Amino acid sequence: MDILFFLIPLALAMSGISVLLFTWAVRSGQFEDLEGPAWRILFDEEEEPTEEKERP
Amino acid sequence: MAEAERRFCCPACELVFQAIHEAGLGTYYRRREQAPGRPAEEPPPGQFAWLDRLEIGERYLAQRPDGTLEASLVLEGLHCAACAWLVERAVGDLEGVEEARVNYATSRLQVRWTREACGLGQVARQVSRVGYRAVPYDPAGQEAARSRDDRDLLLRMGVAGAAAGNTMLLAVALYAGASSDLEEPYRTAFHAVSLALSLPVLFYSATPFFRGAWTGLRHGAFTMDVPIALGILVTFLYSLWATLAGQGEVYFDTMANFVFVLLVGRMLERSARGRVSNAVERLLALRPRSAVRVRAGERQEVSVEELIPGDLVEVVPGCAVPVDGRVREGTAWVDESALTGESAPASRGPGDLVAAGVVNRDGVLLVEALRTGNDTALAQIARRIEEAQVRQAPVQRLADRAARWFVGIVLWLAAGTFVLWLPSGAERAMVVAVAVLIITCPCALALATPLAVSVATGRAASRGILFRGGDVLEAARGLTHVILDKTGTATEGVFELRSVLGDPAGLRVAAALEQRSVHPLARALVGAGLESPPEALDFRAVPGRGVSGRVEGASWALGNLDFLEGAQVEPALRAQAEVAEGQGHTVIWLAREGRVVSAFALADRLRPEAPEVVGWLRSRGLEVLLVSGDRPAPVQAAARALGVEEFHAGVLPQAKEELVRRLQSGGARVAMVGDGVNDAAALAAAEVGIAMARGSDISMEAADVVLLRPGLAPVVETLEIARLALATIQDNLRLSVIYNALAIPAAVSGWVAPLVAAVAMPISSLLVVGNSLRLARRRIEGTPESTEEPVALVPAGGR
């Protein structure tokens, strides 16, 4: 069962990484609007005329 | 399109409806019940030029490194996701706009554009073109602080959650090893790792509770944070000792879970409150902030803050006068009901004084400013409200009261247990005593209020009732009196024809003349002239006085007596009119070729559901009063119609507040319902102040509850929701007590293994959660209007 001394720190490290990712997500404002993205997937994107695509 | 005329809640939905029908998918609508919605409000006549002026722009614009400008605008009129989509598309299609994004949760529009190609004014104009309103938003301030706090809470919760999960995993291993001995070094290793995981929880996630407990203790009060902090500390310290001494059980998982669950509860409460604050702030942000200043004959749109005494301001129909001033030119009918409660429109002409906040209904006025900004009567009232709010006693929260005796009892119990177990040795005694402290963890107690508050305010918000804070729910406890304002609250603020005096045929002519008129009394006459009225030629309207024209060959004049310039009136008719006026009606005269033919008695229409609402309130044992700034006659008539015994007329704003305080000093707990500026101080002073969203901004700011739906029925719902929420909080507290009553004997008898504690704690929390969620489903009793359908289609975070 000595393998535990490797596995547990590994699990903790992964846990730590996920906390860091969570922190990044919160700080970059990804939790500000929780309803918008849910609705956006339902909206159709219109075909944009090619001239508009050249906007800087 | 379809057979019947349909009303839509917003232009976006109308577009979508058309699209669906065109695609042949109309059966969708037959299957689905259409929720009644509010028609989109008319945007005020193009007042956006002021936004393009540089100095204004500076305040609201941010410059990005790539040279583009960015701004935030508050949107009004968004009812659903389709609305937000429409605005995004419309603004995004503007020339020069790089990005337009709507935050669905806060109804905020974020726009980015290239400096030369577009401007703030154009964006606002585009939004109003598709049927909504946008107002630039000042990003600094309360909103920013709140979102910082929210992020903070979220991070703390995340850390606690990660720690809780991991310690739970380790704890399972420890439980398994409890029966068949877990050998060293694994046992110590698990203990140590659990300890390490708990450190961030103790020093980061749990700090808000420690701070709160410390603040409370410093002021000598045992708030809810004290038992929480105590529980966390005891649990951690004991487990620390157990790890270092190598004996006993550890409870790190209990502690981490405890903190995590509490933080979730706090987040729920905050997000519910945050949504409501957002909604109210949005309503307030839409105050008219521009005015038209006339200088040397030139009209210029400026922001209201730039006006100084002596400036000449032009006020067009539909707008409110922005300053206290005197009319220089023009006559108009003005609506002072928001300021004074006076229901009938008054006529104002050159030389008359007008106050800021008075709404111009018909006719253009040129007003010379006498007092501006903070000196206006309006601002003074606002200051009074701030003072009233400060003076209000803080609501004694049930949970805080429970917390006080809870801590005492728990400490006594622990001490008693220690003494009880001393014969078995000091160490054993300490272990058992600590187990008592841990298992009586105030988890359920701490969650009792936040959960109920969160569910209740959320449900209320979906029904258009905005509670501005959880403590409002508790303030509604033990209400004895309800004060109703008259104009705009108990009445609709719209005039209707009550009787026709003299020749009844005159009604047709009156309707014919008033077809083209916009002043409030005109609508009543046109509405009452049922058959299609004849045409009026040579129509002339004198704002503030009356109208005249030729109908069916004769010349007619309609207005108040002065307008008719000494037309002949029969004494009998005059007497009848006096009787009507005595009943509180407003009389309008119709003269044919100089001779008065008819007179019309008009009065402010009482809301149809009002008598029923009053009946409901009284059946609950509440005393109902009608208080108004209007003249005695209309107030008495309204009181009689409502079935209210006590009424006060001609009441000034300060007097309204004093009435509230007088009742309170007699031991009464008062709820006040109002909508005008003249109600605001009283709203702030009352235990529960309820304002209508269509009312004035100041009353909304002063109120504890804002009603988005028109009518008085929501008042009933508000009180019911508050009552149910309170009952739920009490239930939760009782559940917590029951849990403790079961857990404590177990602990005292030395029976508490970590497994027992780990299982018992979630159970208590789940019971409280489950009970609070019941609140979301319980039927809310009320007037027949209330159904279980949400009234306004809102995105979950919307108004």
mmCIF file with all atom_site columns, N, CA and C in Angstrom, chain A residues 1-2 4-5 8 12 15 19 22-23 26-27 29 31-33 35-36 39-40 43 46 55-56, chain B residues 81 85 88-89 97-98 101-105 151 154-155 158 162 166 186 189-190 193 197 796-797:
data_model
loop_
_atom_site.group_PDB
_atom_site.id
_atom_site.type_symbol
_atom_site.label_atom_id
_atom_site.label_alt_id
_atom_site.label_comp_id
_atom_site.label_asym_id
_atom_site.label_entity_id
_atom_site.label_seq_id
_atom_site.pdbx_PDB_ins_code
_atom_site.Cartn_x
_atom_site.Cartn_y
_atom_site.Cartn_z
_atom_site.occupancy
_atom_site.B_iso_or_equiv
_atom_site.pdbx_formal_charge
_atom_site.auth_seq_id
_atom_site.auth_comp_id
_atom_site.auth_asym_id
_atom_site.auth_atom_id
_atom_site.pdbx_PDB_model_num
ATOM 1   N N  . MET A 1 1   ? 0.829   -1.213 0.000   1.00 0.00 ? 1   MET A N  1
ATOM 2   C CA . MET A 1 1   ? 0.000   0.000  0.000   1.00 0.00 ? 1   MET A CA 1
ATOM 3   C C  . MET A 1 1   ? 0.861   1.259  0.000   1.00 0.00 ? 1   MET A C  1
ATOM 4   N N  . ASP A 1 2   ? 2.138   1.058  -0.185  1.00 0.00 ? 2   ASP A N  1
ATOM 5   C CA . ASP A 1 2   ? 3.002   2.234  -0.201  1.00 0.00 ? 2   ASP A CA 1
ATOM 6   C C  . ASP A 1 2   ? 2.679   3.165  -1.348  1.00 0.00 ? 2   ASP A C  1
ATOM 7   N N  . LEU A 1 4   ? 0.178   4.486  -1.983  1.00 0.00 ? 4   LEU A N  1
ATOM 8   C CA . LEU A 1 4   ? -0.631  5.609  -1.525  1.00 0.00 ? 4   LEU A CA 1
ATOM 9   C C  . LEU A 1 4   ? 0.198   6.874  -1.361  1.00 0.00 ? 4   LEU A C  1
ATOM 10  N N  . PHE A 1 5   ? 1.432   6.702  -0.945  1.00 0.00 ? 5   PHE A N  1
ATOM 11  C CA . PHE A 1 5   ? 2.259   7.881  -0.727  1.00 0.00 ? 5   PHE A CA 1
ATOM 12  C C  . PHE A 1 5   ? 2.581   8.603  -2.017  1.00 0.00 ? 5   PHE A C  1
ATOM 13  N N  . ILE A 1 8   ? -1.718  9.820  -3.268  1.00 0.00 ? 8   ILE A N  1
ATOM 14  C CA . ILE A 1 8   ? -2.403  10.909 -2.574  1.00 0.00 ? 8   ILE A CA 1
ATOM 15  C C  . ILE A 1 8   ? -1.828  12.269 -2.933  1.00 0.00 ? 8   ILE A C  1
ATOM 16  N N  . LEU A 1 12  ? -3.862  15.317 -4.750  1.00 0.00 ? 12  LEU A N  1
ATOM 17  C CA . LEU A 1 12  ? -3.873  16.676 -4.218  1.00 0.00 ? 12  LEU A CA 1
ATOM 18  C C  . LEU A 1 12  ? -3.374  17.680 -5.241  1.00 0.00 ? 12  LEU A C  1
ATOM 19  N N  . SER A 1 15  ? -6.053  18.301 -7.629  1.00 0.00 ? 15  SER A N  1
ATOM 20  C CA . SER A 1 15  ? -7.046  19.133 -6.961  1.00 0.00 ? 15  SER A CA 1
ATOM 21  C C  . SER A 1 15  ? -6.595  20.582 -6.956  1.00 0.00 ? 15  SER A C  1
ATOM 22  N N  . VAL A 1 19  ? -8.328  23.997 -8.541  1.00 0.00 ? 19  VAL A N  1
ATOM 23  C CA . VAL A 1 19  ? -8.651  25.210 -7.789  1.00 0.00 ? 19  VAL A CA 1
ATOM 24  C C  . VAL A 1 19  ? -8.056  26.430 -8.494  1.00 0.00 ? 19  VAL A C  1
ATOM 25  N N  . PHE A 1 22  ? -10.185 27.266 -11.382 1.00 0.00 ? 22  PHE A N  1
ATOM 26  C CA . PHE A 1 22  ? -11.407 27.882 -10.899 1.00 0.00 ? 22  PHE A CA 1
ATOM 27  C C  . PHE A 1 22  ? -11.155 29.352 -10.581 1.00 0.00 ? 22  PHE A C  1
ATOM 28  N N  . THR A 1 23  ? -10.046 29.601 -9.890  1.00 0.00 ? 23  THR A N  1
ATOM 29  C CA . THR A 1 23  ? -9.710  30.981 -9.540  1.00 0.00 ? 23  THR A CA 1
ATOM 30  C C  . THR A 1 23  ? -9.566  31.835 -10.794 1.00 0.00 ? 23  THR A C  1
ATOM 31  N N  . VAL A 1 26  ? -13.034 32.585 -12.240 1.00 0.00 ? 26  VAL A N  1
ATOM 32  C CA . VAL A 1 26  ? -13.773 33.598 -11.497 1.00 0.00 ? 26  VAL A CA 1
ATOM 33  C C  . VAL A 1 26  ? -13.188 34.979 -11.761 1.00 0.00 ? 26  VAL A C  1
ATOM 34  N N  . ARG A 1 27  ? -11.873 35.070 -11.712 1.00 0.00 ? 27  ARG A N  1
ATOM 35  C CA . ARG A 1 27  ? -11.228 36.379 -11.880 1.00 0.00 ? 27  ARG A CA 1
ATOM 36  C C  . ARG A 1 27  ? -11.448 36.953 -13.262 1.00 0.00 ? 27  ARG A C  1
ATOM 37  N N  . GLY A 1 29  ? -14.004 36.855 -14.940 1.00 0.00 ? 29  GLY A N  1
ATOM 38  C CA . GLY A 1 29  ? -15.389 37.267 -15.122 1.00 0.00 ? 29  GLY A CA 1
ATOM 39  C C  . GLY A 1 29  ? -16.279 36.248 -15.800 1.00 0.00 ? 29  GLY A C  1
ATOM 40  N N  . PHE A 1 31  ? -18.053 34.076 -14.467 1.00 0.00 ? 31  PHE A N  1
ATOM 41  C CA . PHE A 1 31  ? -19.240 33.765 -13.702 1.00 0.00 ? 31  PHE A CA 1
ATOM 42  C C  . PHE A 1 31  ? -20.192 34.950 -13.597 1.00 0.00 ? 31  PHE A C  1
ATOM 43  N N  . GLU A 1 32  ? -19.954 35.994 -14.386 1.00 0.00 ? 32  GLU A N  1
ATOM 44  C CA . GLU A 1 32  ? -20.803 37.174 -14.266 1.00 0.00 ? 32  GLU A CA 1
ATOM 45  C C  . GLU A 1 32  ? -22.182 36.932 -14.839 1.00 0.00 ? 32  GLU A C  1
ATOM 46  N N  . ASP A 1 33  ? -22.251 36.271 -15.970 1.00 0.00 ? 33  ASP A N  1
ATOM 47  C CA . ASP A 1 33  ? -23.525 36.082 -16.647 1.00 0.00 ? 33  ASP A CA 1
ATOM 48  C C  . ASP A 1 33  ? -23.759 34.602 -16.826 1.00 0.00 ? 33  ASP A C  1
ATOM 49  N N  . GLU A 1 35  ? -26.827 33.132 -17.380 1.00 0.00 ? 35  GLU A N  1
ATOM 50  C CA . GLU A 1 35  ? -27.946 32.737 -18.239 1.00 0.00 ? 35  GLU A CA 1
ATOM 51  C C  . GLU A 1 35  ? -27.670 32.968 -19.705 1.00 0.00 ? 35  GLU A C  1
ATOM 52  N N  . GLY A 1 36  ? -26.885 33.994 -19.993 1.00 0.00 ? 36  GLY A N  1
ATOM 53  C CA . GLY A 1 36  ? -26.640 34.373 -21.382 1.00 0.00 ? 36  GLY A CA 1
ATOM 54  C C  . GLY A 1 36  ? -26.140 33.248 -22.277 1.00 0.00 ? 36  GLY A C  1
ATOM 55  N N  . TRP A 1 39  ? -28.709 30.826 -23.512 1.00 0.00 ? 39  TRP A N  1
ATOM 56  C CA . TRP A 1 39  ? -29.602 31.279 -24.569 1.00 0.00 ? 39  TRP A CA 1
ATOM 57  C C  . TRP A 1 39  ? -28.879 31.434 -25.897 1.00 0.00 ? 39  TRP A C  1
ATOM 58  N N  . ARG A 1 40  ? -27.622 31.794 -25.825 1.00 0.00 ? 40  ARG A N  1
ATOM 59  C CA . ARG A 1 40  ? -26.919 32.085 -27.062 1.00 0.00 ? 40  ARG A CA 1
ATOM 60  C C  . ARG A 1 40  ? -26.829 30.905 -28.014 1.00 0.00 ? 40  ARG A C  1
ATOM 61  N N  . PHE A 1 43  ? -29.462 30.867 -30.637 1.00 0.00 ? 43  PHE A N  1
ATOM 62  C CA . PHE A 1 43  ? -29.601 31.912 -31.642 1.00 0.00 ? 43  PHE A CA 1
ATOM 63  C C  . PHE A 1 43  ? -28.870 31.553 -32.920 1.00 0.00 ? 43  PHE A C  1
ATOM 64  N N  . GLU A 1 46  ? -26.491 34.788 -38.476 1.00 0.00 ? 46  GLU A N  1
ATOM 65  C CA . GLU A 1 46  ? -26.869 35.102 -39.843 1.00 0.00 ? 46  GLU A CA 1
ATOM 66  C C  . GLU A 1 46  ? -25.659 35.038 -40.732 1.00 0.00 ? 46  GLU A C  1
ATOM 67  N N  . ARG A 1 55  ? -14.120 44.151 -41.722 1.00 0.00 ? 55  ARG A N  1
ATOM 68  C CA . ARG A 1 55  ? -13.954 45.222 -40.743 1.00 0.00 ? 55  ARG A CA 1
ATOM 69  C C  . ARG A 1 55  ? -12.698 44.979 -39.923 1.00 0.00 ? 55  ARG A C  1
ATOM 70  N N  . PRO A 1 56  ? -11.991 46.054 -39.650 1.00 0.00 ? 56  PRO A N  1
ATOM 71  C CA . PRO A 1 56  ? -10.688 45.848 -38.934 1.00 0.00 ? 56  PRO A CA 1
ATOM 72  C C  . PRO A 1 56  ? -10.909 45.278 -37.531 1.00 0.00 ? 56  PRO A C  1
ATOM 73  N N  . ALA B 2 81  ? -35.110 36.489 -23.395 1.00 0.00 ? 81  ALA B N  1
ATOM 74  C CA . ALA B 2 81  ? -33.854 36.337 -24.115 1.00 0.00 ? 81  ALA B CA 1
ATOM 75  C C  . ALA B 2 81  ? -33.949 36.916 -25.524 1.00 0.00 ? 81  ALA B C  1
ATOM 76  N N  . TRP B 2 85  ? -31.372 39.442 -27.457 1.00 0.00 ? 85  TRP B N  1
ATOM 77  C CA . TRP B 2 85  ? -30.814 39.097 -28.762 1.00 0.00 ? 85  TRP B CA 1
ATOM 78  C C  . TRP B 2 85  ? -31.052 40.210 -29.759 1.00 0.00 ? 85  TRP B C  1
ATOM 79  N N  . GLU B 2 88  ? -28.791 43.119 -29.164 1.00 0.00 ? 88  GLU B N  1
ATOM 80  C CA . GLU B 2 88  ? -27.421 42.803 -29.592 1.00 0.00 ? 88  GLU B CA 1
ATOM 81  C C  . GLU B 2 88  ? -27.289 42.920 -31.099 1.00 0.00 ? 88  GLU B C  1
ATOM 82  N N  . ARG B 2 89  ? -28.244 42.386 -31.821 1.00 0.00 ? 89  ARG B N  1
ATOM 83  C CA . ARG B 2 89  ? -28.174 42.427 -33.284 1.00 0.00 ? 89  ARG B CA 1
ATOM 84  C C  . ARG B 2 89  ? -28.283 43.857 -33.779 1.00 0.00 ? 89  ARG B C  1
ATOM 85  N N  . VAL B 2 97  ? -19.594 49.803 -35.051 1.00 0.00 ? 97  VAL B N  1
ATOM 86  C CA . VAL B 2 97  ? -19.625 49.033 -33.810 1.00 0.00 ? 97  VAL B CA 1
ATOM 87  C C  . VAL B 2 97  ? -18.885 47.716 -34.002 1.00 0.00 ? 97  VAL B C  1
ATOM 88  N N  . GLU B 2 98  ? -17.925 47.510 -33.124 1.00 0.00 ? 98  GLU B N  1
ATOM 89  C CA . GLU B 2 98  ? -17.136 46.285 -33.231 1.00 0.00 ? 98  GLU B CA 1
ATOM 90  C C  . GLU B 2 98  ? -17.797 45.140 -32.485 1.00 0.00 ? 98  GLU B C  1
ATOM 91  N N  . ARG B 2 101 ? -22.608 43.346 -26.708 1.00 0.00 ? 101 ARG B N  1
ATOM 92  C CA . ARG B 2 101 ? -22.912 42.146 -25.935 1.00 0.00 ? 101 ARG B CA 1
ATOM 93  C C  . ARG B 2 101 ? -23.811 42.490 -24.758 1.00 0.00 ? 101 ARG B C  1
ATOM 94  N N  . VAL B 2 102 ? -24.872 41.688 -24.598 1.00 0.00 ? 102 VAL B N  1
ATOM 95  C CA . VAL B 2 102 ? -25.795 41.939 -23.504 1.00 0.00 ? 102 VAL B CA 1
ATOM 96  C C  . VAL B 2 102 ? -25.556 40.912 -22.402 1.00 0.00 ? 102 VAL B C  1
ATOM 97  N N  . ASN B 2 103 ? -25.475 41.411 -21.180 1.00 0.00 ? 103 ASN B N  1
ATOM 98  C CA . ASN B 2 103 ? -25.381 40.506 -20.039 1.00 0.00 ? 103 ASN B CA 1
ATOM 99  C C  . ASN B 2 103 ? -26.812 40.190 -19.606 1.00 0.00 ? 103 ASN B C  1
ATOM 100 N N  . TYR B 2 104 ? -27.224 38.957 -19.775 1.00 0.00 ? 104 TYR B N  1
ATOM 101 C CA . TYR B 2 104 ? -28.607 38.599 -19.528 1.00 0.00 ? 104 TYR B CA 1
ATOM 102 C C  . TYR B 2 104 ? -28.973 38.707 -18.068 1.00 0.00 ? 104 TYR B C  1
ATOM 103 N N  . ALA B 2 105 ? -27.987 38.485 -17.218 1.00 0.00 ? 105 ALA B N  1
ATOM 104 C CA . ALA B 2 105 ? -28.289 38.497 -15.793 1.00 0.00 ? 105 ALA B CA 1
ATOM 105 C C  . ALA B 2 105 ? -28.559 39.905 -15.290 1.00 0.00 ? 105 ALA B C  1
ATOM 106 N N  . ARG B 2 151 ? -17.388 37.816 -6.182  1.00 0.00 ? 151 ARG B N  1
ATOM 107 C CA . ARG B 2 151 ? -16.269 36.986 -6.663  1.00 0.00 ? 151 ARG B CA 1
ATOM 108 C C  . ARG B 2 151 ? -15.507 36.398 -5.482  1.00 0.00 ? 151 ARG B C  1
ATOM 109 N N  . LEU B 2 154 ? -17.326 33.548 -4.041  1.00 0.00 ? 154 LEU B N  1
ATOM 110 C CA . LEU B 2 154 ? -17.255 32.404 -4.939  1.00 0.00 ? 154 LEU B CA 1
ATOM 111 C C  . LEU B 2 154 ? -15.916 31.688 -4.794  1.00 0.00 ? 154 LEU B C  1
ATOM 112 N N  . LEU B 2 155 ? -14.830 32.457 -4.706  1.00 0.00 ? 155 LEU B N  1
ATOM 113 C CA . LEU B 2 155 ? -13.517 31.844 -4.551  1.00 0.00 ? 155 LEU B CA 1
ATOM 114 C C  . LEU B 2 155 ? -13.410 31.091 -3.230  1.00 0.00 ? 155 LEU B C  1
ATOM 115 N N  . GLY B 2 158 ? -15.255 27.937 -3.495  1.00 0.00 ? 158 GLY B N  1
ATOM 116 C CA . GLY B 2 158 ? -14.558 26.961 -4.318  1.00 0.00 ? 158 GLY B CA 1
ATOM 117 C C  . GLY B 2 158 ? -13.462 26.245 -3.546  1.00 0.00 ? 158 GLY B C  1
ATOM 118 N N  . ALA B 2 162 ? -13.359 22.277 -2.625  1.00 0.00 ? 162 ALA B N  1
ATOM 119 C CA . ALA B 2 162 ? -12.288 21.360 -2.986  1.00 0.00 ? 162 ALA B CA 1
ATOM 120 C C  . ALA B 2 162 ? -11.761 20.648 -1.742  1.00 0.00 ? 162 ALA B C  1
ATOM 121 N N  . ASN B 2 166 ? -12.033 16.472 -0.838  1.00 0.00 ? 166 ASN B N  1
ATOM 122 C CA . ASN B 2 166 ? -10.865 15.648 -0.582  1.00 0.00 ? 166 ASN B CA 1
ATOM 123 C C  . ASN B 2 166 ? -10.804 15.099 0.833   1.00 0.00 ? 166 ASN B C  1
ATOM 124 N N  . TYR B 2 186 ? -0.169  4.849  7.835   1.00 0.00 ? 186 TYR B N  1
ATOM 125 C CA . TYR B 2 186 ? -1.229  5.392  6.990   1.00 0.00 ? 186 TYR B CA 1
ATOM 126 C C  . TYR B 2 186 ? -2.178  6.280  7.765   1.00 0.00 ? 186 TYR B C  1
ATOM 127 N N  . ALA B 2 189 ? -0.662  9.506  8.252   1.00 0.00 ? 189 ALA B N  1
ATOM 128 C CA . ALA B 2 189 ? -0.548  10.190 6.965   1.00 0.00 ? 189 ALA B CA 1
ATOM 129 C C  . ALA B 2 189 ? -1.892  10.814 6.581   1.00 0.00 ? 189 ALA B C  1
ATOM 130 N N  . PHE B 2 190 ? -2.952  10.036 6.699   1.00 0.00 ? 190 PHE B N  1
ATOM 131 C CA . PHE B 2 190 ? -4.277  10.561 6.359   1.00 0.00 ? 190 PHE B CA 1
ATOM 132 C C  . PHE B 2 190 ? -4.636  11.748 7.240   1.00 0.00 ? 190 PHE B C  1
ATOM 133 N N  . VAL B 2 193 ? -2.626  14.764 6.063   1.00 0.00 ? 193 VAL B N  1
ATOM 134 C CA . VAL B 2 193 ? -3.094  15.333 4.795   1.00 0.00 ? 193 VAL B CA 1
ATOM 135 C C  . VAL B 2 193 ? -4.414  16.082 5.008   1.00 0.00 ? 193 VAL B C  1
ATOM 136 N N  . LEU B 2 197 ? -5.180  19.995 4.216   1.00 0.00 ? 197 LEU B N  1
ATOM 137 C CA . LEU B 2 197 ? -6.291  20.453 3.386   1.00 0.00 ? 197 LEU B CA 1
ATOM 138 C C  . LEU B 2 197 ? -7.176  21.450 4.133   1.00 0.00 ? 197 LEU B C  1
ATOM 139 N N  . ALA B 2 796 ? -33.624 34.383 -15.712 1.00 0.00 ? 796 ALA B N  1
ATOM 140 C CA . ALA B 2 796 ? -33.526 34.090 -14.277 1.00 0.00 ? 796 ALA B CA 1
ATOM 141 C C  . ALA B 2 796 ? -32.915 35.224 -13.490 1.00 0.00 ? 796 ALA B C  1
ATOM 142 N N  . GLY B 2 797 ? -32.086 36.006 -14.131 1.00 0.00 ? 797 GLY B N  1
ATOM 143 C CA . GLY B 2 797 ? -31.463 37.075 -13.381 1.00 0.00 ? 797 GLY B CA 1
ATOM 144 C C  . GLY B 2 797 ? -32.096 38.420 -13.628 1.00 0.00 ? 797 GLY B C  1
#
